[in-house]
mmCIF file of C-alpha atoms in Angstrom:
data_model
loop_
_atom_site.group_PDB
_atom_site.id
_atom_site.type_symbol
_atom_site.label_atom_id
_atom_site.label_comp_id
_atom_site.label_asym_id
_atom_site.label_seq_id
_atom_site.Cartn_x
_atom_site.Cartn_y
_atom_site.Cartn_z
ATOM 1 C CA CYS U 1 -59.302 97.201 89.865
ATOM 2 C CA LYS U 2 -60.771 97.464 86.371
ATOM 3 C CA SER U 3 -62.652 100.733 86.418
ATOM 4 C CA PHE U 4 -59.521 102.819 85.973
ATOM 5 C CA HIS U 5 -56.041 102.697 84.413
ATOM 6 C CA ARG U 6 -53.249 104.926 84.027
ATOM 7 C CA CYS U 7 -53.657 107.121 80.760
ATOM 8 C CA SER U 8 -50.801 106.730 78.019
ATOM 9 C CA GLY U 9 -52.259 108.912 75.862
ATOM 10 C CA THR U 10 -51.866 113.199 75.319
ATOM 11 C CA LYS U 11 -53.827 115.537 76.947
ATOM 12 C CA LYS U 12 -53.820 117.703 73.947
ATOM 13 C CA GLY U 13 -56.874 118.637 71.601
ATOM 14 C CA LEU U 14 -59.632 118.215 74.647
ATOM 15 C CA ASN U 15 -62.659 120.196 73.532
ATOM 16 C CA MET U 16 -64.962 119.207 76.184
ATOM 17 C CA LYS U 17 -66.360 122.136 78.005
ATOM 18 C CA PHE U 18 -65.883 121.409 82.098
ATOM 19 C CA ALA U 19 -63.064 122.661 84.208
ATOM 20 C CA VAL U 20 -62.442 120.911 87.618
ATOM 21 C CA PHE U 21 -62.433 122.834 91.168
ATOM 22 C CA SER U 22 -63.726 126.243 91.134
ATOM 23 C CA LEU U 23 -60.740 126.492 93.646
ATOM 24 C CA ALA U 24 -58.364 126.364 90.505
ATOM 25 C CA CYS U 25 -60.677 129.325 88.847
ATOM 26 C CA LEU U 26 -60.883 131.395 91.794
ATOM 27 C CA VAL U 27 -57.319 131.614 92.272
ATOM 28 C CA SER U 28 -57.648 134.454 89.693
ATOM 29 C CA ALA U 29 -58.981 136.533 92.508
ATOM 30 C CA ILE U 30 -56.184 136.016 94.569
ATOM 31 C CA SER U 31 -53.157 137.025 91.702
ATOM 32 C CA ALA U 32 -55.080 140.388 91.131
ATOM 33 C CA ASP U 33 -56.535 141.371 94.346
ATOM 34 C CA ILE U 34 -60.211 141.185 93.204
ATOM 35 C CA THR U 35 -63.109 141.802 95.448
ATOM 36 C CA CYS U 36 -64.599 139.219 97.837
ATOM 37 C CA ASP U 37 -67.629 139.757 96.176
ATOM 38 C CA ASP U 38 -66.461 138.911 92.582
ATOM 39 C CA CYS U 39 -64.439 135.721 94.408
ATOM 40 C CA LEU U 40 -67.851 134.447 95.825
ATOM 41 C CA VAL U 41 -69.959 135.040 92.463
ATOM 42 C CA PHE U 42 -66.985 133.247 90.474
ATOM 43 C CA SER U 43 -67.277 130.461 93.119
ATOM 44 C CA GLY U 44 -70.799 130.255 92.650
ATOM 45 C CA ASN U 45 -70.710 130.187 88.850
ATOM 46 C CA MET U 46 -68.329 127.751 88.910
ATOM 47 C CA GLN U 47 -70.106 125.041 91.274
ATOM 48 C CA THR U 48 -73.511 125.864 89.516
ATOM 49 C CA TYR U 49 -71.683 124.784 86.327
ATOM 50 C CA LEU U 50 -69.297 121.876 87.435
ATOM 51 C CA MET U 51 -72.905 120.008 88.960
ATOM 52 C CA SER U 52 -74.884 120.635 86.185
ATOM 53 C CA ASP U 53 -76.080 117.141 84.475
ATOM 54 C CA GLU U 54 -74.768 118.537 81.051
ATOM 55 C CA SER U 55 -71.080 119.115 82.895
ATOM 56 C CA VAL U 56 -71.006 115.771 84.734
ATOM 57 C CA ALA U 57 -71.959 113.944 81.301
ATOM 58 C CA GLU U 58 -68.810 115.668 79.736
ATOM 59 C CA GLN U 59 -66.414 115.027 82.477
ATOM 60 C CA THR U 60 -67.356 111.015 82.487
ATOM 61 C CA GLU U 61 -67.133 110.791 78.991
ATOM 62 C CA LEU U 62 -63.423 112.702 79.114
ATOM 63 C CA LEU U 63 -62.441 110.213 81.642
ATOM 64 C CA ILE U 64 -63.587 107.684 79.609
ATOM 65 C CA ALA U 65 -61.973 108.674 76.502
ATOM 66 C CA LEU U 66 -58.797 109.094 78.073
ATOM 67 C CA LEU U 67 -58.601 106.360 80.666
ATOM 68 C CA CYS U 68 -60.677 103.362 79.481
ATOM 69 C CA PRO U 69 -58.477 102.368 76.452
ATOM 70 C CA SER U 70 -55.512 101.517 78.344
ATOM 71 C CA ALA U 71 -57.606 99.667 81.017
ATOM 72 C CA THR U 72 -57.289 95.865 81.594
ATOM 73 C CA ASP U 73 -61.160 95.628 80.539
ATOM 74 C CA PRO U 74 -62.098 98.486 78.544
ATOM 75 C CA ALA U 75 -65.942 97.858 78.628
ATOM 76 C CA ASP U 76 -66.254 97.345 82.448
ATOM 77 C CA CYS U 77 -64.114 100.809 82.741
ATOM 78 C CA GLU U 78 -66.645 102.640 80.728
ATOM 79 C CA ALA U 79 -69.521 100.911 82.518
ATOM 80 C CA GLN U 80 -67.781 101.654 85.914
ATOM 81 C CA SER U 81 -66.984 105.321 85.119
ATOM 82 C CA ARG U 82 -70.596 106.021 84.135
ATOM 83 C CA SER U 83 -71.719 104.406 87.363
ATOM 84 C CA TRP U 84 -69.426 106.134 89.662
ATOM 85 C CA TRP U 85 -67.875 109.384 88.334
ATOM 86 C CA PRO U 86 -71.611 111.134 88.396
ATOM 87 C CA GLN U 87 -71.912 109.840 92.396
ATOM 88 C CA ILE U 88 -67.974 111.239 93.118
ATOM 89 C CA ALA U 89 -68.966 114.525 91.284
ATOM 90 C CA ALA U 90 -72.210 114.603 93.522
ATOM 91 C CA ALA U 91 -70.360 114.150 96.756
ATOM 92 C CA MET U 92 -66.884 116.269 95.836
ATOM 93 C CA TYR U 93 -68.293 119.460 94.484
ATOM 94 C CA PRO U 94 -70.582 120.722 97.200
ATOM 95 C CA VAL U 95 -67.999 120.369 99.757
ATOM 96 C CA PHE U 96 -64.864 121.271 98.250
ATOM 97 C CA LEU U 97 -66.440 124.298 95.993
ATOM 98 C CA GLU U 98 -68.206 126.388 98.981
ATOM 99 C CA ALA U 99 -68.193 129.635 98.124
ATOM 100 C CA ASN U 100 -67.300 131.028 101.492
ATOM 101 C CA SER U 101 -64.695 128.416 102.574
ATOM 102 C CA ILE U 102 -62.993 128.608 99.299
ATOM 103 C CA CYS U 103 -62.645 132.374 99.192
ATOM 104 C CA GLY U 104 -61.578 132.628 102.678
ATOM 105 C CA GLN U 105 -58.934 129.896 102.012
ATOM 106 C CA LEU U 106 -57.718 131.771 99.355
ATOM 107 C CA GLY U 107 -57.520 134.982 101.400
ATOM 108 C CA ALA U 108 -59.935 136.587 98.912
ATOM 109 C CA CYS U 109 -62.289 137.395 101.661
ATOM 110 C CA GLY U 110 -59.903 138.025 104.528
ATOM 111 C CA ILE U 111 -57.907 141.624 105.434
ATOM 112 C CA LYS U 112 -57.186 142.170 101.856
ATOM 113 C CA SER U 113 -59.935 144.001 100.051
ATOM 114 C CA ALA U 114 -58.333 146.107 96.987
ATOM 115 C CA LEU U 115 -60.003 146.513 94.295
ATOM 116 C CA GLY U 116 -59.322 145.632 90.750
ATOM 117 C CA GLU U 117 -59.986 143.287 88.099
ATOM 118 C CA PRO U 118 -57.367 140.533 87.022
ATOM 119 C CA THR U 119 -55.662 140.101 83.449
ATOM 120 C CA CYS U 120 -56.262 137.129 81.224
ATOM 121 C CA GLU U 121 -52.101 136.216 81.872
ATOM 122 C CA GLU U 122 -52.859 136.599 85.521
ATOM 123 C CA CYS U 123 -55.970 134.579 85.533
ATOM 124 C CA THR U 124 -54.952 131.696 83.278
ATOM 125 C CA GLY U 125 -51.408 131.493 84.989
ATOM 126 C CA SER U 126 -53.072 131.154 88.343
ATOM 127 C CA LEU U 127 -55.233 128.172 87.084
ATOM 128 C CA GLY U 128 -51.944 126.818 85.842
ATOM 129 C CA ALA U 129 -50.456 126.967 89.338
ATOM 130 C CA VAL U 130 -53.325 125.605 90.910
ATOM 131 C CA ALA U 131 -53.752 122.779 88.537
ATOM 132 C CA GLU U 132 -50.235 121.176 89.942
ATOM 133 C CA ILE U 133 -51.934 121.282 93.274
ATOM 134 C CA ILE U 134 -55.277 119.548 92.661
ATOM 135 C CA GLY U 135 -53.207 117.140 90.683
ATOM 136 C CA SER U 136 -50.677 116.673 93.468
ATOM 137 C CA GLU U 137 -50.410 113.587 95.878
ATOM 138 C CA ALA U 138 -51.192 115.721 99.158
ATOM 139 C CA LYS U 139 -54.487 116.951 97.474
ATOM 140 C CA ILE U 140 -55.820 113.520 95.904
ATOM 141 C CA ALA U 141 -55.089 112.038 99.117
ATOM 142 C CA GLU U 142 -57.598 114.357 100.909
ATOM 143 C CA ILE U 143 -60.381 114.316 98.447
ATOM 144 C CA ILE U 144 -59.918 110.152 98.564
ATOM 145 C CA GLU U 145 -59.986 110.117 102.363
ATOM 146 C CA PHE U 146 -63.256 112.533 102.165
ATOM 147 C CA LEU U 147 -64.678 110.323 99.776
ATOM 148 C CA LYS U 148 -64.036 106.925 101.489
ATOM 149 C CA GLY U 149 -65.720 107.839 104.524
ATOM 150 C CA ASP U 150 -68.939 109.997 105.258
ATOM 151 C CA GLY U 151 -68.070 112.173 101.928
ATOM 152 C CA LEU U 152 -69.236 108.920 99.677
ATOM 153 C CA CYS U 153 -68.574 105.361 100.288
ATOM 154 C CA ALA U 154 -69.910 104.810 104.016
ATOM 155 C CA SER U 155 -73.216 105.523 102.688
ATOM 156 C CA SER U 156 -72.998 103.591 99.722
ATOM 157 C CA ALA U 157 -74.927 100.696 99.010
ATOM 158 C CA ASP U 158 -71.573 99.169 97.756
ATOM 159 C CA ALA U 159 -69.198 100.421 100.080
ATOM 160 C CA ALA U 160 -66.304 98.014 99.050
ATOM 161 C CA GLY U 161 -66.774 98.574 95.383
ATOM 162 C CA CYS U 162 -66.877 102.428 96.155
ATOM 163 C CA VAL U 163 -63.805 102.441 98.340
ATOM 164 C CA GLU U 164 -62.074 100.592 95.465
ATOM 165 C CA VAL U 165 -63.197 102.805 92.565
ATOM 166 C CA VAL U 166 -61.882 105.724 94.723
ATOM 167 C CA GLU U 167 -58.496 104.467 95.695
ATOM 168 C CA ALA U 168 -57.677 103.238 92.306
ATOM 169 C CA GLY U 169 -59.353 105.950 90.127
ATOM 170 C CA LEU U 170 -58.794 109.236 91.667
ATOM 171 C CA PRO U 171 -54.651 109.281 91.607
ATOM 172 C CA TYR U 172 -55.363 108.992 87.902
ATOM 173 C CA ALA U 173 -58.599 110.924 87.002
ATOM 174 C CA MET U 174 -57.439 114.069 88.978
ATOM 175 C CA PRO U 175 -54.125 114.707 87.024
ATOM 176 C CA ILE U 176 -56.123 114.477 83.747
ATOM 177 C CA LEU U 177 -58.867 116.960 84.894
ATOM 178 C CA ALA U 178 -56.034 119.102 85.921
ATOM 179 C CA GLY U 179 -54.630 118.909 82.496
ATOM 180 C CA VAL U 180 -57.950 119.929 81.068
ATOM 181 C CA LEU U 181 -58.323 122.710 83.320
ATOM 182 C CA VAL U 182 -54.928 124.190 81.796
ATOM 183 C CA GLU U 183 -55.851 123.495 78.648
ATOM 184 C CA ARG U 184 -59.362 125.406 79.056
ATOM 185 C CA ALA U 185 -58.000 127.979 81.038
ATOM 186 C CA PRO U 186 -58.744 131.037 78.728
ATOM 187 C CA GLU U 187 -62.514 129.871 78.242
ATOM 188 C CA TYR U 188 -63.224 129.695 81.949
ATOM 189 C CA CYS U 189 -61.562 132.751 83.133
ATOM 190 C CA CYS U 190 -63.874 134.372 79.992
ATOM 191 C CA THR U 191 -67.068 132.472 81.141
ATOM 192 C CA GLN U 192 -66.920 132.059 84.690
ATOM 193 C CA SER U 193 -65.166 135.203 85.929
ATOM 194 C CA PRO U 194 -67.332 138.462 87.024
ATOM 195 C CA SER U 195 -64.925 140.267 84.895
ATOM 196 C CA GLY U 196 -65.023 138.191 81.681
ATOM 197 C CA VAL U 197 -61.509 138.270 81.200
ATOM 198 C CA CYS U 198 -59.836 136.499 78.307
ATOM 199 C CA CYS U 199 -62.771 137.214 76.072
#
């Protein structure tokens, strides 16, 4: 597959304003025992932001900038990325960023109901920890299986091409996006958290 290849460059100096998964941002709610309501608001904010046309366009440009220069066919990589990433994002985010599901999994809406606000260090530290998870083989495999099935490819006009792009691209795209999450953590904790930490 020519659409994605391993990125050999550095992730430093990235300035595009987007995060991957409100799941990652929301983990700050657990660290600081903030309320379920705060977690749900944070989730909703991140889901809306990540699914916006502007954010998806930024995500696409970032992946092109980091993955395509080392691809066998950079021009084809760019074309495939522009074609498929918006579809991947549209399929992935509504499922993996559903507020009640995420906050329940994180324990923010369970038995625990302590009041509090996260500190900047707690928020950014938690983002770093979850970035490792979303870049892990297990999580990537889960996302790939979802997208290959009814999540995206099963209903695609080019099912075979969809599967090829998902299988070849996600193992490289997700670690890059996780790296951006770590680098931009203070910004996301400031702009998307109800408590506005790190501002």
